[in-house]
Coordinates of C-alpha atoms in Angstrom, one line a residue:
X1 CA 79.5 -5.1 59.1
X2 CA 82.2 -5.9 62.0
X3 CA 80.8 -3.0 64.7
X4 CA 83.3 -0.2 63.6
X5 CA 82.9 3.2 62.8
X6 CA 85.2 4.2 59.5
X7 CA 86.4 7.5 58.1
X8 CA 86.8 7.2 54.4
X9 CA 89.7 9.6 52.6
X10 CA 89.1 9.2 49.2
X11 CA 91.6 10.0 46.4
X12 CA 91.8 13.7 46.2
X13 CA 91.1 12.9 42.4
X14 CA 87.6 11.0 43.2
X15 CA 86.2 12.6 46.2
X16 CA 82.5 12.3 44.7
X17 CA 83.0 9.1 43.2
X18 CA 85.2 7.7 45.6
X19 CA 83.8 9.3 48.7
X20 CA 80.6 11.4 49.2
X21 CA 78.9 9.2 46.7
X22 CA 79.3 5.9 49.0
X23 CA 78.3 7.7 51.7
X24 CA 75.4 9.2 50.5
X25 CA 74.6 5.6 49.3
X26 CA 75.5 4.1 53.0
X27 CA 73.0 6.9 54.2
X28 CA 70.0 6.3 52.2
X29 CA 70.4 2.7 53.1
X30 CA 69.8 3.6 56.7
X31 CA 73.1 3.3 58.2
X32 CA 73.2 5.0 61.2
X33 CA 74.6 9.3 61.7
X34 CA 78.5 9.1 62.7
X35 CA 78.9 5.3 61.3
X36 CA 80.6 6.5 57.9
X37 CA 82.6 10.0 58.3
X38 CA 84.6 11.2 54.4
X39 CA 87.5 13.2 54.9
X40 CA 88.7 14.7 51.8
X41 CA 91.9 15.7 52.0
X42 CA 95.6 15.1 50.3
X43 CA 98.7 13.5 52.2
X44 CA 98.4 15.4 55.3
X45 CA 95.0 14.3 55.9
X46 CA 96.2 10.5 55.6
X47 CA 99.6 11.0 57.6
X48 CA 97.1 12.4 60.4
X49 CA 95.2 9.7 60.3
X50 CA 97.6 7.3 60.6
X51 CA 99.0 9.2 63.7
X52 CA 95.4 9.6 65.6
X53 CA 95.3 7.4 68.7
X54 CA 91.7 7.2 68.3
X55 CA 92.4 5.2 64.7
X56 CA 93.4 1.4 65.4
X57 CA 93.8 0.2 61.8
X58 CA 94.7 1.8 58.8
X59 CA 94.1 0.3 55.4
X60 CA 95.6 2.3 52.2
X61 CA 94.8 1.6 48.8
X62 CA 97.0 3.4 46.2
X63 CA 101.0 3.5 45.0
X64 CA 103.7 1.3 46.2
X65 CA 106.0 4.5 47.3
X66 CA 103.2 5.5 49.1
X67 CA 102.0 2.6 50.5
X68 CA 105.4 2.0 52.3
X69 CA 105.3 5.5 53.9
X70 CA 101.4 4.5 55.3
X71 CA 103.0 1.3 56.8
X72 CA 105.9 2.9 58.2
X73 CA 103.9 5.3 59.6
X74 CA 101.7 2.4 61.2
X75 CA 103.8 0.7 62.5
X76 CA 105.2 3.4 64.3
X77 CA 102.3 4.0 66.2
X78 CA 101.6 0.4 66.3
X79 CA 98.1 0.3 64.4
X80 CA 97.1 -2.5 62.6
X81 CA 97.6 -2.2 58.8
X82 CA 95.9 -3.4 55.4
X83 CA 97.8 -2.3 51.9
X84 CA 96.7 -3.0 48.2
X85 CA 99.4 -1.8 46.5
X86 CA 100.6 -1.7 42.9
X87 CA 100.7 -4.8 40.3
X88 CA 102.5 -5.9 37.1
X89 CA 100.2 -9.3 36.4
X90 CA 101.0 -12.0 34.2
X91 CA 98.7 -13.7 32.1
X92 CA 100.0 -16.9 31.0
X93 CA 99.1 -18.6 27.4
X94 CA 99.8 -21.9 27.3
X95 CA 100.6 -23.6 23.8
X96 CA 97.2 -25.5 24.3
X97 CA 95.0 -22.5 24.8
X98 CA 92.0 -21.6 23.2
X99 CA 92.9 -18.9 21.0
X100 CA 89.4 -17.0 20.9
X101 CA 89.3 -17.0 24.8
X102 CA 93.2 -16.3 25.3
X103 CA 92.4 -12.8 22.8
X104 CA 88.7 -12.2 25.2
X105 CA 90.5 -12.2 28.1
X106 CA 93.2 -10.3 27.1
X107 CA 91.3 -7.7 26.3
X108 CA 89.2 -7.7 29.1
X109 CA 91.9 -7.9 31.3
X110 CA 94.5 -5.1 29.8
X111 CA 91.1 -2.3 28.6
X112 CA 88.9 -2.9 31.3
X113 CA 89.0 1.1 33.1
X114 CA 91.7 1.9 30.3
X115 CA 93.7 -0.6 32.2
X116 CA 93.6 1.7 35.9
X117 CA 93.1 -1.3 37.9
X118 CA 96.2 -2.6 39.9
X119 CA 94.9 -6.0 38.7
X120 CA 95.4 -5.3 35.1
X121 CA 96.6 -7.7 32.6
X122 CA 100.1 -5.5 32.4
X123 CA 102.2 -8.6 30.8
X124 CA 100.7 -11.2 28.5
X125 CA 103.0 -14.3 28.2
X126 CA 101.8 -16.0 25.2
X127 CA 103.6 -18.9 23.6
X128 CA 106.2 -18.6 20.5
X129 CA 103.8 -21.0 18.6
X130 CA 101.0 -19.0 19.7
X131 CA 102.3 -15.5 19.3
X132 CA 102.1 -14.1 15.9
X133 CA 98.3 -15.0 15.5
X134 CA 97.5 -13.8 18.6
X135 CA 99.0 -10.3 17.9
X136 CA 97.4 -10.3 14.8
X137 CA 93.8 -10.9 16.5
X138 CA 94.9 -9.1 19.9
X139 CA 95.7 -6.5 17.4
X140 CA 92.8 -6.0 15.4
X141 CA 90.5 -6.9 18.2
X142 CA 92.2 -3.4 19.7
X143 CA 92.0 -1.6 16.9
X144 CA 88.0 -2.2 16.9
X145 CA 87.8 -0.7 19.9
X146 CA 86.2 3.1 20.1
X147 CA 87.4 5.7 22.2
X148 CA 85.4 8.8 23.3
X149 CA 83.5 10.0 26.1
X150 CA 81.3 7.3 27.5
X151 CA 78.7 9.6 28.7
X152 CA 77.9 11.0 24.9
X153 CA 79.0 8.1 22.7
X154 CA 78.7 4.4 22.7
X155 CA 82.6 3.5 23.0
X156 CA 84.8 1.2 25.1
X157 CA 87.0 3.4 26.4
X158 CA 86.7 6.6 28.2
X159 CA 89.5 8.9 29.4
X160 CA 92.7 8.3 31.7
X161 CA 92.4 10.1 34.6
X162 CA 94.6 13.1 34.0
X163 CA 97.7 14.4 32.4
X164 CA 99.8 12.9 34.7
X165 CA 99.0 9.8 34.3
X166 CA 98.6 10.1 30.2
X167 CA 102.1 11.3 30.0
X168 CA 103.4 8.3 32.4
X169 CA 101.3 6.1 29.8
X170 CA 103.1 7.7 26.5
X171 CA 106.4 7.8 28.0
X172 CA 106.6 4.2 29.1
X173 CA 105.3 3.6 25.0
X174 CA 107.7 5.9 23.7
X175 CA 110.9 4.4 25.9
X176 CA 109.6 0.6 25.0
X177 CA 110.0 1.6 21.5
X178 CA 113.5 2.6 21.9
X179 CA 114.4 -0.7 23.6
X180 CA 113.1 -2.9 20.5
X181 CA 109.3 -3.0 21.0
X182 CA 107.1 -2.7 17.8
X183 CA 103.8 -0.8 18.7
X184 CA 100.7 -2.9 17.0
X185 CA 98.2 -0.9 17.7
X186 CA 97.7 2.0 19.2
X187 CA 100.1 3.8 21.3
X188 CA 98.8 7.1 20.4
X189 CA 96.1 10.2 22.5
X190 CA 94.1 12.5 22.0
X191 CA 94.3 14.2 25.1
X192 CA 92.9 11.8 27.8
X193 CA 91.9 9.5 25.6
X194 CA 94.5 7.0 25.2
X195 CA 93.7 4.2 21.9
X196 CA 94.1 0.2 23.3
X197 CA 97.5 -0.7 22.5
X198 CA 99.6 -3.8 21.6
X199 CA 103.5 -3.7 22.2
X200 CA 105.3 -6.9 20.9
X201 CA 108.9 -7.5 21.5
X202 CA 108.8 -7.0 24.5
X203 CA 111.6 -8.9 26.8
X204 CA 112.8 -8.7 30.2
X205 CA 115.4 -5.6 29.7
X206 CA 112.5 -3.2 28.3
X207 CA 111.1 -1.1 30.3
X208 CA 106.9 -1.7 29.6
X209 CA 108.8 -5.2 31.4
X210 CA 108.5 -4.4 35.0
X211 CA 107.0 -1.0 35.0
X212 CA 103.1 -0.5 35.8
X213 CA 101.9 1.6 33.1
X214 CA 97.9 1.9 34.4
X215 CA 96.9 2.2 31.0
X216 CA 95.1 0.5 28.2
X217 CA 98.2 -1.4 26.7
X218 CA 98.7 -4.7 26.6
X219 CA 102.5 -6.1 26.6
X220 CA 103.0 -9.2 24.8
X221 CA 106.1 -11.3 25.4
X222 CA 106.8 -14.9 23.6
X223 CA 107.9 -17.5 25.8
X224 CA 109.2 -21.5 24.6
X225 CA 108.5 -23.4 27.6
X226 CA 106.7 -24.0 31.4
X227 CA 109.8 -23.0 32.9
X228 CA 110.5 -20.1 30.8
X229 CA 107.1 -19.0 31.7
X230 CA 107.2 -18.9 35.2
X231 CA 110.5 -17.3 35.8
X232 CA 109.1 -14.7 33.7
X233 CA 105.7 -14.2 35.4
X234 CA 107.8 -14.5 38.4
X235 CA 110.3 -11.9 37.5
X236 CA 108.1 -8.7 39.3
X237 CA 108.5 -7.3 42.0
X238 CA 104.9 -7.4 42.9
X239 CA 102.8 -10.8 43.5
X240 CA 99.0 -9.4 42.9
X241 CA 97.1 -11.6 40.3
X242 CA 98.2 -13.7 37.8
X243 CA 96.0 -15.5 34.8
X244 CA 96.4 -18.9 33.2
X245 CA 94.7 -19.9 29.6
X246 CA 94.9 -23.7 28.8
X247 CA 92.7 -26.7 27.8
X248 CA 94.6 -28.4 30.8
X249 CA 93.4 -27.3 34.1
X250 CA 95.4 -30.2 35.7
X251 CA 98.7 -28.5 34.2
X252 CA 97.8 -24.9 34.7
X253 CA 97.2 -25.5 38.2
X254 CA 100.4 -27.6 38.7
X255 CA 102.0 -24.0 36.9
X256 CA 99.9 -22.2 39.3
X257 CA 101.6 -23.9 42.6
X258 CA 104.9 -22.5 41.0
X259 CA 103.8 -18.5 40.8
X260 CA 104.7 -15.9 43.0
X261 CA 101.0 -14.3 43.3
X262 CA 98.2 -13.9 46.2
X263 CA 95.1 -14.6 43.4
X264 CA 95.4 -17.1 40.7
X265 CA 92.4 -17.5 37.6
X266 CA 92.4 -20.8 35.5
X267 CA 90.7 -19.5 31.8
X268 CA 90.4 -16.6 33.6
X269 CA 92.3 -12.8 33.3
X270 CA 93.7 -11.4 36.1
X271 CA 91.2 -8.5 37.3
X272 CA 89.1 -10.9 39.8
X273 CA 89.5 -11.0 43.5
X274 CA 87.5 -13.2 46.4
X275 CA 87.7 -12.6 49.8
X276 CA 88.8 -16.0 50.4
X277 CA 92.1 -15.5 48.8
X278 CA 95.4 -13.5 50.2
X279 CA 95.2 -9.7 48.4
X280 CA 97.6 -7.4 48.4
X281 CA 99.9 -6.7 45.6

């Protein structure tokens, strides 16, 4: 679109799907021989892309740890530099939210991709008057939910994307129970296929707090006022997206202005991005 050529490295997990597949795509569209080049490849192919002189501008999407090696590396060799990163996103329930639309969004927002998105609802602030029937429906509403191979069954939820990642997922569970969270749904797999959880009791000291879990499980913490709210939502080290239910759109925005985050949804979850707004995580 902008007049440059671009070599794509996909994920060495999704080099079909995240690579040969787009260009093939790209190809049959009519873009031009030697426009789009895929590299697959691991580290080494990124770090020598990042040192190629014939490369002005390198953007990453992937891991925080790795993301700060990419831009170190850019920098060095003085190449402009674009990183998504990772994300811990808040979405904010405000004691005058619709209920049914607070629990939607929720669920779209934690499940969507078994919650792989680094725009994933990974902390749901919910209000101490709202907060026991919203685990109750948050609950059951995950509990409804079928897991199972997409491609042979009608489910919502497919598979995480290896063990790795499953066992990241289970530990982060198992470690939030030990700190005081109560598990109200889900928290269990079989093998890849990871059942939408609830954790309540959740507060700041536990670790499904600040850690990105990139799985389907939502963490509910109860908060008593604005304040409380937006030291908590603010209380990340990342500033991705961030989600506000109320019936007040005048108040949520005037919340909004207070939140550490690039993208910012009124009655909206957190996995939406526009160009027009800054993206990063």
């Amino acid at each position: 679109a902008l007049g440059n050529a671009v070599v794509l490295k996909p994920d060495p997990r999704t080099p079909v799907s995240g690579g040969f597949l787009i260009a093939r795509i790209f190809e049959l569209a009519g873009l031009p021989a030697g426009v789009l080049h895929v590299v697959p490849g691991d580290g080494a192919a990124g770090a020598a892309m990042t040192s190629d002189p014939n490369i002005s501008m390198i953007q990453f999407t992937g891991s925080t740890a790795a993301g700060r090696k990419v831009g170190e590396a850019a920098g060095k060799h003085l190449k402009k530099v674009s990183l998504e990163l990772g994300g811990k996103n808040s979405l904010l329930i405000l004691d005058d939210a619709d209920l049914d639309l607070a629990i939607a969004n929720t669920a779209w927002g934690a499940y969507l991709h078994q919650g792989q998105i680094c725009m994933a609802t990974g902390r749901v602030l919910v209000h101490s008057s709202l907060v026991d029937e919203f685990l109750e429906k948050l609950s059951a509403k995950a509990k409804a939910l079928a897991v199972g191979d997409p491609a042979k069954d009608n489910v919502a939820l497919g598979p995480l994307i290896n063990d790795h990642q499953r066992d990241h997922a289970l530990n982060i569970v198992e470690r939030a129970k030990a700190a005081g969270a109560t598990v109200e749904a889900g928290g269990t797999s079989d093998g890849l296929f990871f059942a939408a959880t609830v954790l309540s009791g959740v507060d700041r000291d536990n670790p499904a707090f600040p850690e990105e879990i990139f799985a389907p499980v939502a963490v509910v913490v109860p908060f008593d006022t604005d304040d409380e709210a937006v030291e908590l939502a603010n209380h990340t080290d990342y500033g991705l997206s961030m989600g506000i239910i109320s019936s007040n759109v005048s108040r949520a925005m005037a919340l909004g202005d207070r939140l550490n985050t690039g993208l910012l949804h009124i009655n909206d979850q957190t996995v939406d991005d526009e160009s027009v707004a800054p993206f990063g995580g």
